[in-house]
Amino acid sequence: MSLKIAIQGIQGSNHHQVALDYFGSDIALAECLSFDTLVDTLLKKEAEKGIMAIENSIAGSIIPNYALVYHNDLHIIGEHYLNIHHHLMVLKGQQLSDITEVSSHPMALLQCKEFFKAYPNIRLVEDVDTAETAKRIQEQKLTHVAAIAPKVAATLYGLDIVADNIQTIKNNATRFIIVKTKNKVLPEAEINKASLRFITDHKRGSLAAVLNVMSDCRMNLTKIQSLPVIETPWKYAFFVDITFTAYADFSKLKSLLDIMTEEFKVLGEYKNAMV
Amino acid sequence: MSLKIAIQGIQGSNHHQVALDYFGSDIALAECLSFDTLVDTLLKKEAEKGIMAIENSIAGSIIPNYALVYHNDLHIIGEHYLNIHHHLMVLKGQQLSDITEVSSHPMALLQCKEFFKAYPNIRLVEDVDTAETAKRIQEQKLTHVAAIAPKVAATLYGLDIVADNIQTIKNNATRFIIVKTKNKVLPEAEINKASLRFITDHKRGSLAAVLNVMSDCRMNLTKIQSLPVIETPWKYAFFVDITFTAYADFSKLKSLLDIMTEEFKVLGEYKNAMV
């Protein structure tokens, strides 16, 4: 039986592409129309692993997904970086000049807005998924409507690409995490990256003290993000990603952060995929 | 002549509420359907000041707005915190049970998703603005459709509130910044907060070193956010907010960061509005 992978979106979406890149083609998909549904699917054991976009070099962190991982005790078991390419696609026979409406995910619309400045007559409509519009165009034989979606969607749904790579910034890396409900799966020797969450008091220098300890433990910081703790003024939660070479160094850090910070939690220990 | 304020959204939106709270009622509004348009409006001198949501205690930073401030040389001259309340509103005579579609801003839909779990038959549709749907319901006398919007929208557009405070987290503070194209406007004695951007190399401990200097200069960190520098792997830009009591301390910090970091820029110097 194929490995069942929950993805956000439908076949032909960027999450589908990540599933293929990470797990190969021998997989079964659980298509989820929201990240909430994806988490429910994992908790109900209807899929073994899930794929979630977590940050983007243009739009930054997808904070609600950090909250979903944290509150549902998911464990990050891996990561994958995908350089996103947006293509404008239409029903076969339609031209760029026929388009009056483009429907796609808000993030895709945002990343292509420079391109559409030259086409003020095209109405941009936010939709839940990039591939879903491509599917709908084919199913309903929609004219005058275009989708912004990955190439795999054009192939799957038989659409013509009328403009390719329409994103403003050509180097548009999105980071996806692979999550599951169980604990860490890799042997310690293969682990060289971790995602942490902790809380510090609003005391001058408290974050600096934590970062000094990380540096002393030979950790490299690859990401930091503060977030006010809701309903507790002057307390901050930090989401931090670190890379390291020796798991023993990381073990030492964990013992120290347990003492130095509040609500310290390891969200995941995995293999660094950043190149 | 009234002060001309550019807001994201239309009359009745949360941005409108912030404009009223911050500047009083003797203002003229420039309604902008996107943050890009808002910036253009300021650059073309069609408004004197603009109001932009910049972060939310649930969803985190609105990174594209940081980029807009940075790349267009806007200056943050103030901030305002608004506790957002979402109300479900319909055409007079309609009931909660009549609703089959709710149209609102993605952020509003996200913040109310728990409420709608009890109403699986209601379709949630993303729209550009909270108040715009309220206006459209009244203009087109739409039945079966509800808006999620602030109370001021129900008053302005004559709608009935069928469920109030439907957001999951009742304490939902959103931070707005007041921007203009000119440089700082306050006397130094009134300035006790600043927003900074700088770049550090990916060298172990480089951020810790900067935070140590901030702590030595008696700065309190209220926010930190890393963002990979696009097309430059292993370089990180940091957006940092700090509060302080003496402007002289801040002046010293600026001199030090000029030496310690790359592309150091003060995005704004203003009065702290956090309570």
Coordinates of C-alpha atoms in Angstrom, one line a residue:
Chain A
M1 CA 0.0 0.0 0.0
S2 CA 1.3 3.5 -0.8
L3 CA 2.3 5.9 1.9
K4 CA -0.7 8.3 2.5
I5 CA 0.4 11.9 2.5
A6 CA -1.9 14.8 3.5
I7 CA -1.3 17.9 1.4
Q8 CA -2.8 21.4 1.5
G9 CA -4.7 21.8 -1.8
I10 CA -5.4 19.4 -4.5
Q11 CA -3.4 17.5 -7.1
G12 CA -1.3 19.8 -9.2
S13 CA -0.6 22.2 -6.3
N14 CA 2.8 23.1 -5.0
H15 CA 2.2 20.9 -1.9
H16 CA 1.7 18.0 -4.4
Q17 CA 5.0 18.9 -6.0
V18 CA 6.7 18.8 -2.6
A19 CA 5.2 15.4 -1.8
L20 CA 6.5 14.0 -5.1
D21 CA 10.0 15.5 -4.5
Y22 CA 10.2 14.3 -0.9
F23 CA 8.5 10.9 -1.0
G24 CA 8.7 9.9 -4.7
S25 CA 5.7 9.0 -6.9
D26 CA 4.5 5.9 -5.0
I27 CA 2.2 7.9 -2.7
A28 CA -1.5 8.3 -2.1
L29 CA -2.7 11.8 -1.5
A30 CA -5.2 13.1 1.1
E31 CA -6.3 16.5 -0.4
C32 CA -7.1 19.0 2.3
L33 CA -8.6 22.4 1.5
S34 CA -7.2 24.0 4.6
F35 CA -4.3 23.5 7.0
D36 CA -6.8 22.8 9.8
T37 CA -8.3 19.9 7.8
L38 CA -4.7 18.7 7.2
V39 CA -4.0 18.5 10.9
D40 CA -7.4 16.8 11.6
T41 CA -6.5 14.2 8.9
L42 CA -3.3 13.4 10.7
L43 CA -4.9 13.3 14.1
K44 CA -7.6 11.0 12.8
K45 CA -4.8 8.8 11.4
E46 CA -6.2 9.1 7.9
A47 CA -2.8 10.0 6.6
E48 CA 0.7 9.1 7.9
K49 CA 2.5 12.3 7.2
G50 CA 1.6 15.9 6.2
I51 CA 3.2 18.7 4.2
M52 CA 2.7 22.3 5.3
A53 CA 4.2 25.5 3.8
I54 CA 5.8 27.3 6.7
E55 CA 7.6 30.3 5.3
N56 CA 8.4 32.1 2.2
S57 CA 11.3 34.3 1.3
I58 CA 8.9 37.1 0.2
A59 CA 5.9 36.9 2.6
G60 CA 7.7 35.6 5.7
S61 CA 6.4 33.0 8.2
I62 CA 3.0 31.5 8.0
I63 CA 2.4 32.0 11.8
P64 CA -0.9 30.2 12.0
N65 CA 0.9 27.0 10.8
Y66 CA 3.4 27.3 13.6
A67 CA 0.5 27.5 16.0
L68 CA -1.1 24.4 14.5
V69 CA 2.1 22.5 14.9
Y70 CA 2.6 23.7 18.5
H71 CA -1.0 23.2 19.8
N72 CA -1.6 19.8 18.2
D73 CA 1.7 18.3 19.3
L74 CA 2.8 17.6 15.8
H75 CA 6.5 16.8 15.3
I76 CA 8.5 18.2 12.4
I77 CA 10.4 15.3 10.9
G78 CA 11.8 17.0 7.8
E79 CA 11.9 20.1 5.6
H80 CA 11.9 20.8 1.9
Y81 CA 12.6 24.0 -0.1
L82 CA 10.8 24.5 -3.3
N83 CA 11.5 27.4 -5.7
I84 CA 8.0 28.4 -6.7
H85 CA 7.2 29.1 -10.3
H86 CA 3.9 30.7 -11.2
H87 CA 2.5 30.2 -14.7
L88 CA -0.6 31.8 -16.1
M89 CA -2.8 29.1 -17.7
V90 CA -6.1 29.0 -19.6
L91 CA -8.4 26.7 -21.5
K92 CA -6.9 25.5 -24.8
G93 CA -7.6 28.1 -27.5
Q94 CA -7.8 31.0 -25.2
Q95 CA -5.3 33.8 -25.5
L96 CA -3.7 36.2 -23.0
S97 CA -5.9 39.0 -24.4
D98 CA -9.1 37.0 -23.7
I99 CA -8.5 37.0 -19.9
T100 CA -10.7 39.2 -17.8
E101 CA -10.3 37.3 -14.4
V102 CA -7.5 35.6 -12.7
S103 CA -8.3 33.4 -9.7
S104 CA -5.6 32.1 -7.4
H105 CA -4.2 31.8 -3.9
P106 CA -3.6 35.2 -2.3
M107 CA 0.1 34.5 -1.9
A108 CA 0.4 33.7 -5.7
L109 CA -1.5 36.9 -6.6
L110 CA 0.8 38.9 -4.3
Q111 CA 3.9 37.4 -5.9
C112 CA 2.7 38.2 -9.4
K113 CA 1.3 41.7 -8.9
E114 CA 4.0 43.5 -10.9
F115 CA 3.1 41.4 -13.9
F116 CA -0.6 42.3 -13.7
K117 CA 0.1 46.0 -13.5
A118 CA 0.4 45.9 -17.3
Y119 CA -3.1 44.4 -17.5
P120 CA -5.4 46.7 -15.5
N121 CA -8.5 45.1 -17.0
I122 CA -7.8 41.8 -15.5
R123 CA -9.6 41.3 -12.2
L124 CA -7.7 39.4 -9.5
V125 CA -9.8 37.1 -7.3
E126 CA -8.5 35.3 -4.3
D127 CA -9.2 31.6 -4.1
V128 CA -8.3 28.8 -1.7
D129 CA -5.8 27.0 -3.9
T130 CA -3.7 27.5 -7.0
A131 CA -4.5 24.2 -8.7
E132 CA -8.2 24.2 -7.8
T133 CA -8.8 27.1 -10.3
A134 CA -7.0 25.1 -13.0
K135 CA -9.2 22.1 -12.3
R136 CA -12.3 24.2 -12.4
I137 CA -11.4 25.9 -15.7
Q138 CA -11.1 22.5 -17.3
E139 CA -14.2 20.9 -15.7
Q140 CA -16.5 23.9 -16.5
K141 CA -14.7 24.8 -19.7
L142 CA -14.4 28.4 -18.4
T143 CA -13.3 31.0 -20.9
H144 CA -11.9 34.5 -20.0
V145 CA -10.6 33.0 -16.7
A146 CA -7.0 32.1 -16.0
A147 CA -5.3 30.3 -13.2
I148 CA -1.9 31.0 -11.7
A149 CA -0.5 27.5 -10.9
P150 CA 2.5 25.3 -11.2
K151 CA 3.4 23.6 -14.4
V152 CA 2.2 20.2 -13.1
A153 CA -1.4 21.7 -12.9
A154 CA -1.3 22.6 -16.6
T155 CA -0.3 19.1 -17.5
L156 CA -2.8 17.4 -15.2
Y157 CA -5.8 19.5 -16.2
G158 CA -4.8 20.0 -19.9
L159 CA -4.5 23.8 -19.9
D160 CA -2.3 26.1 -22.1
I161 CA 0.4 28.2 -20.4
V162 CA 0.1 31.7 -21.9
A163 CA 2.8 33.3 -19.8
D164 CA 5.4 31.5 -17.7
N165 CA 7.3 32.5 -14.6
I166 CA 5.2 35.6 -14.0
Q167 CA 6.4 36.0 -10.4
T168 CA 8.2 39.3 -9.8
I169 CA 11.1 37.8 -7.9
K170 CA 12.5 34.9 -9.8
N171 CA 14.2 33.3 -6.8
N172 CA 11.1 32.6 -4.7
A173 CA 12.0 29.8 -2.2
T174 CA 9.2 28.5 0.0
R175 CA 10.0 26.2 2.9
F176 CA 7.7 23.3 3.6
I177 CA 7.8 21.1 6.7
I178 CA 7.0 17.4 6.9
V179 CA 4.9 16.7 10.0
K180 CA 3.5 13.7 11.8
T181 CA 1.8 13.0 15.0
K182 CA 4.6 10.8 16.5
N183 CA 7.9 11.8 17.9
K184 CA 11.2 12.1 16.2
V185 CA 12.0 9.4 13.7
L186 CA 15.7 10.0 12.7
P187 CA 18.7 8.6 14.5
E188 CA 20.6 11.3 16.3
A189 CA 23.6 11.1 14.0
E190 CA 21.4 12.3 11.1
I191 CA 19.8 15.2 13.0
N192 CA 21.4 18.6 12.4
K193 CA 18.6 21.0 12.6
A194 CA 15.8 21.8 15.1
S195 CA 12.8 24.1 15.6
L196 CA 12.2 25.4 19.0
R197 CA 9.6 27.5 20.8
F198 CA 10.2 29.2 24.2
I199 CA 9.0 32.2 26.2
T200 CA 11.1 34.8 27.9
D201 CA 10.1 37.6 30.3
H202 CA 10.3 41.1 29.0
K203 CA 13.5 41.8 30.9
R204 CA 16.2 43.8 29.2
G205 CA 18.7 41.4 27.7
S206 CA 16.8 38.1 28.3
L207 CA 16.8 37.2 24.6
A208 CA 20.4 38.3 24.2
A209 CA 21.3 35.9 27.1
V210 CA 19.5 33.0 25.3
L211 CA 21.3 33.7 22.0
N212 CA 24.6 33.9 23.8
V213 CA 24.0 30.4 25.2
M214 CA 23.0 29.2 21.7
S215 CA 26.2 30.6 20.3
D216 CA 28.3 29.1 23.2
C217 CA 26.7 25.7 22.3
R218 CA 27.8 26.1 18.7
M219 CA 24.4 26.6 17.3
N220 CA 23.8 28.6 14.1
L221 CA 20.6 30.6 14.0
T222 CA 18.7 30.3 10.7
K223 CA 15.5 31.9 11.8
I224 CA 14.0 33.9 14.7
Q225 CA 10.5 35.3 15.1
S226 CA 8.9 36.9 18.1
L227 CA 5.2 36.7 18.8
P228 CA 3.4 38.4 21.7
V229 CA 1.9 35.8 24.0
I230 CA -1.8 36.4 23.6
E231 CA -3.6 37.6 26.7
T232 CA -0.2 37.9 28.6
P233 CA 1.2 41.4 27.9
W234 CA 5.0 41.8 27.9
K235 CA 5.6 38.2 27.4
Y236 CA 7.0 37.0 24.1
A237 CA 7.2 33.6 22.5
F238 CA 10.1 33.0 20.2
F239 CA 10.1 30.5 17.3
V240 CA 13.7 29.7 16.5
D241 CA 15.4 27.4 14.0
I242 CA 19.0 26.3 14.5
T243 CA 21.5 24.1 12.8
F244 CA 24.4 22.3 14.4
T245 CA 26.9 19.6 13.7
A246 CA 26.9 17.6 16.9
Y247 CA 23.7 16.3 18.6
A248 CA 25.6 16.4 21.9
D249 CA 25.8 20.2 21.6
F250 CA 22.1 20.3 21.0
S251 CA 21.4 18.1 24.0
K252 CA 23.3 20.5 26.2
L253 CA 21.4 23.4 24.8
K254 CA 18.1 21.7 25.5
S255 CA 19.1 21.3 29.2
L256 CA 20.1 24.9 29.4
L257 CA 16.9 26.3 27.8
D258 CA 14.8 24.1 30.0
I259 CA 16.2 26.2 32.9
M260 CA 16.5 29.6 31.3
T261 CA 13.2 29.9 29.5
E262 CA 9.5 29.1 30.1
E263 CA 7.4 26.6 28.2
F264 CA 10.4 25.4 26.2
K265 CA 9.3 22.9 23.5
V266 CA 11.2 21.2 20.7
L267 CA 8.8 21.3 17.7
G268 CA 11.1 19.1 15.6
E269 CA 14.5 17.6 15.2
Y270 CA 15.4 16.8 11.6
K271 CA 17.9 17.0 8.8
N272 CA 18.7 20.4 7.3
A273 CA 17.6 20.7 3.7
M274 CA 18.8 24.2 3.1
V275 CA 21.5 24.4 0.5
Chain B
M1 CA -9.3 71.8 5.0
S2 CA -9.4 68.4 6.8
L3 CA -6.3 66.3 7.1
K4 CA -6.3 63.7 4.2
I5 CA -5.6 60.2 5.5
A6 CA -5.0 57.2 3.3
I7 CA -6.5 54.0 4.7
Q8 CA -6.5 50.4 3.5
G9 CA -10.1 49.5 2.8
I10 CA -13.2 51.7 2.8
Q11 CA -15.3 53.6 5.3
G12 CA -16.3 51.3 8.1
S13 CA -13.1 49.2 8.0
N14 CA -10.8 48.7 10.9
H15 CA -8.3 51.1 9.3
H16 CA -11.1 53.7 9.3
Q17 CA -11.6 53.1 13.0
V18 CA -7.8 53.6 13.6
A19 CA -7.9 56.9 11.6
L20 CA -10.8 58.1 13.8
D21 CA -9.0 57.0 17.1
Y22 CA -5.7 58.5 16.1
F23 CA -6.6 61.7 14.2
G24 CA -10.1 62.5 15.5
S25 CA -13.2 62.9 13.2
D26 CA -12.1 66.0 11.3
I27 CA -10.4 64.0 8.6
A28 CA -10.9 63.2 4.9
L29 CA -10.3 59.6 3.8
A30 CA -8.5 58.3 0.7
E31 CA -9.9 54.8 0.4
C32 CA -7.3 52.4 -1.0
L33 CA -8.2 48.8 -2.0
S34 CA -4.6 47.6 -1.4
F35 CA -1.5 48.6 0.6
D36 CA 0.3 49.2 -2.7
T37 CA -2.3 51.8 -3.7
L38 CA -2.0 53.3 -0.3
V39 CA 1.7 53.8 -0.8
D40 CA 1.2 55.2 -4.3
T41 CA -1.4 57.7 -2.8
L42 CA 1.2 58.9 -0.3
L43 CA 4.0 59.1 -2.9
K44 CA 1.7 61.1 -5.3
K45 CA 0.9 63.5 -2.3
E46 CA -2.8 62.7 -2.6
A47 CA -2.8 62.1 1.1
E48 CA -0.6 63.4 3.9
K49 CA -0.5 60.4 6.1
G50 CA -1.3 56.7 5.8
I51 CA -2.4 53.9 8.1
M52 CA -1.2 50.4 7.7
A53 CA -1.8 47.2 9.7
I54 CA 1.6 45.8 10.5
E55 CA 1.2 42.9 12.9
N56 CA -1.4 40.9 14.7
S57 CA -1.2 39.0 17.9
I58 CA -2.6 35.9 16.1
A59 CA -1.2 36.0 12.6
G60 CA 2.1 37.7 13.2
S61 CA 3.8 40.3 11.0
I62 CA 2.5 41.5 7.7
I63 CA 5.9 41.2 6.1
P64 CA 4.9 42.7 2.7
N65 CA 4.0 45.9 4.5
Y66 CA 7.5 46.1 6.1
A67 CA 8.9 45.7 2.6
L68 CA 6.7 48.5 1.4
V69 CA 7.8 50.9 4.1
Y70 CA 11.5 50.0 3.5
H71 CA 11.6 50.1 -0.3
N72 CA 9.5 53.3 -0.6
D73 CA 11.4 55.3 2.1
L74 CA 8.3 55.9 4.1
H75 CA 8.8 56.9 7.7
I76 CA 6.9 55.5 10.6
I77 CA 5.7 58.5 12.7
G78 CA 3.4 56.7 15.1
E79 CA 1.6 53.5 16.0
H80 CA -1.8 52.5 17.3
Y81 CA -3.1 49.3 18.8
L82 CA -6.7 48.3 18.1
N83 CA -8.5 45.4 19.7
I84 CA -10.3 43.9 16.8
H85 CA -13.9 42.8 17.2
H86 CA -15.6 40.9 14.5
H87 CA -19.3 41.0 14.1
L88 CA -21.5 39.0 11.8
M89 CA -23.9 41.3 10.0
V90 CA -26.7 40.9 7.5
L91 CA -29.4 42.8 5.6
K92 CA -32.2 43.9 8.0
G93 CA -34.8 41.1 8.3
Q94 CA -32.3 38.3 7.6
Q95 CA -31.5 35.7 10.3
L96 CA -28.4 33.8 11.2
S97 CA -30.2 30.7 9.8
D98 CA -30.7 32.4 6.4
I99 CA -26.9 32.7 5.8
T100 CA -25.3 30.5 3.2
E101 CA -22.2 32.6 2.4
V102 CA -19.9 34.8 4.4
S103 CA -17.5 37.0 2.6
S104 CA -14.7 38.8 4.3
H105 CA -11.0 39.5 4.5
P106 CA -8.9 36.3 4.9
M107 CA -7.6 37.4 8.2
A108 CA -11.1 38.0 9.6
L109 CA -12.2 34.5 8.3
L110 CA -9.2 33.0 10.0
Q111 CA -9.9 34.6 13.3
C112 CA -13.5 33.4 13.3
K113 CA -13.0 29.9 12.0
E114 CA -13.9 28.3 15.3
F115 CA -17.3 30.0 15.3
F116 CA -18.1 28.7 11.8
K117 CA -17.3 25.1 12.7
A118 CA -20.8 25.0 14.1
Y119 CA -22.2 26.1 10.7
P120 CA -20.8 23.7 8.1
N121 CA -23.4 24.9 5.5
I122 CA -22.0 28.4 5.5
R123 CA -19.5 28.9 2.7
L124 CA -16.6 31.2 3.6
V125 CA -15.4 33.4 0.7
E126 CA -12.2 35.5 0.8
D127 CA -12.7 39.2 -0.1
V128 CA -10.4 42.2 -0.2
D129 CA -11.9 44.1 2.7
T130 CA -14.2 43.6 5.7
A131 CA -16.4 46.7 5.2
E132 CA -16.6 46.3 1.4
T133 CA -18.9 43.3 1.8
A134 CA -21.1 45.2 4.3
K135 CA -21.5 48.0 1.8
R136 CA -22.2 45.6 -1.1
I137 CA -24.9 43.7 1.0
Q138 CA -26.7 47.0 1.5
E139 CA -26.3 48.4 -2.1
Q140 CA -27.4 45.2 -3.8
K141 CA -29.8 44.2 -1.0
L142 CA -28.1 40.8 -0.9
T143 CA -29.9 38.1 1.1
H144 CA -28.3 34.8 2.4
V145 CA -24.9 36.7 2.5
A146 CA -23.3 38.0 5.7
A147 CA -20.3 40.2 6.3
I148 CA -17.7 40.0 9.1
A149 CA -16.9 43.6 9.9
P150 CA -16.5 46.1 12.7
K151 CA -19.5 47.7 14.4
V152 CA -19.0 51.0 12.6
A153 CA -19.7 49.2 9.3
A154 CA -23.1 48.0 10.6
T155 CA -24.0 51.5 11.5
L156 CA -22.7 53.1 8.3
Y157 CA -24.4 50.6 6.0
G158 CA -27.6 49.9 8.0
L159 CA -27.1 46.2 8.7
D160 CA -28.2 44.0 11.6
I161 CA -25.6 42.3 13.7
V162 CA -26.8 38.7 14.2
A163 CA -23.8 37.5 16.2
D164 CA -21.2 39.7 17.9
N165 CA -17.6 39.1 18.9
I166 CA -17.4 35.9 16.9
Q167 CA -13.5 35.9 16.9
T168 CA -12.1 32.9 18.7
I169 CA -9.5 34.8 20.8
K170 CA -11.3 37.7 22.5
N171 CA -8.1 39.7 23.0
N172 CA -7.1 40.2 19.4
A173 CA -4.8 43.2 19.3
T174 CA -3.6 44.5 15.9
R175 CA -0.8 47.0 15.6
F176 CA -1.2 49.7 13.0
I177 CA 1.6 52.2 12.0
I178 CA 1.1 55.7 10.8
V179 CA 3.4 56.5 7.9
K180 CA 4.3 59.5 5.8
T181 CA 6.9 60.3 3.1
K182 CA 8.8 62.8 5.1
N183 CA 11.3 62.2 7.9
K184 CA 10.7 62.2 11.6
V185 CA 8.3 64.7 12.9
L186 CA 8.5 64.5 16.7
P187 CA 10.9 66.3 19.0
E188 CA 13.5 63.9 20.4
A189 CA 12.2 64.3 23.9
E190 CA 8.9 62.6 22.8
I191 CA 10.5 59.7 21.0
N192 CA 10.8 56.5 23.0
K193 CA 10.4 53.8 20.3
A194 CA 12.0 52.9 17.0
S195 CA 11.8 50.4 14.2
L196 CA 15.0 49.3 12.6
R197 CA 16.2 47.0 9.8
F198 CA 19.7 45.7 9.4
I199 CA 21.6 42.8 7.9
T200 CA 24.1 40.5 9.5
D201 CA 26.3 37.8 8.1
H202 CA 25.5 34.2 8.9
K203 CA 28.4 34.0 11.4
R204 CA 27.7 32.2 14.7
G205 CA 26.8 34.8 17.4
S206 CA 26.5 37.8 15.1
L207 CA 22.9 38.5 16.1
A208 CA 23.7 37.8 19.8
A209 CA 26.5 40.4 19.5
V210 CA 23.9 43.0 18.2
L211 CA 21.4 42.2 20.9
N212 CA 24.1 42.5 23.6
V213 CA 24.9 46.0 22.3
M214 CA 21.2 46.8 22.4
S215 CA 21.0 45.6 25.9
D216 CA 24.1 47.6 26.9
C217 CA 22.5 50.7 25.4
R218 CA 19.5 50.1 27.6
M219 CA 17.1 49.2 24.8
N220 CA 14.1 46.9 25.4
L221 CA 13.3 44.6 22.5
T222 CA 9.6 44.5 21.7
K223 CA 9.8 42.6 18.4
I224 CA 12.3 40.7 16.3
Q225 CA 11.8 39.0 13.0
S226 CA 14.4 37.5 10.7
L227 CA 13.9 37.3 6.9
P228 CA 16.3 35.7 4.5
V229 CA 17.7 38.3 2.1
I230 CA 16.3 37.3 -1.3
E231 CA 18.9 36.1 -3.8
T232 CA 21.6 36.3 -1.2
P233 CA 21.8 32.9 0.6
W234 CA 23.0 32.9 4.2
K235 CA 22.3 36.6 4.8
Y236 CA 19.5 37.6 7.0
A237 CA 17.7 40.9 7.4
F238 CA 16.2 41.6 10.8
F239 CA 13.3 43.8 11.6
V240 CA 13.5 45.0 15.2
D241 CA 11.4 47.2 17.4
I242 CA 12.9 48.7 20.5
T243 CA 11.7 51.0 23.3
F244 CA 14.0 53.3 25.4
T245 CA 13.8 56.2 27.8
A246 CA 16.7 58.4 26.7
Y247 CA 17.1 59.5 23.1
A248 CA 20.8 59.8 23.8
D249 CA 21.0 56.1 24.4
F250 CA 19.3 55.5 21.0
S251 CA 21.7 57.9 19.3
K252 CA 24.6 55.9 20.6
L253 CA 23.0 52.6 19.5
K254 CA 22.6 54.0 16.0
S255 CA 26.3 54.9 15.7
L256 CA 27.2 51.3 16.9
L257 CA 24.8 49.5 14.5
D258 CA 26.1 51.6 11.6
I259 CA 29.5 50.0 12.3
M260 CA 28.3 46.5 13.3
T261 CA 25.7 45.7 10.7
E262 CA 25.1 46.2 7.0
E263 CA 22.4 48.3 5.3
F264 CA 21.3 49.7 8.7
K265 CA 18.2 51.8 8.4
V266 CA 15.9 53.5 10.8
L267 CA 12.3 52.9 9.5
G268 CA 10.8 55.2 12.2
E269 CA 11.3 57.0 15.4
Y270 CA 8.1 57.6 17.3
K271 CA 6.1 57.5 20.6
N272 CA 5.4 54.1 22.1
A273 CA 1.6 53.4 22.2
M274 CA 1.8 49.9 23.7
V275 CA 0.1 49.8 27.1

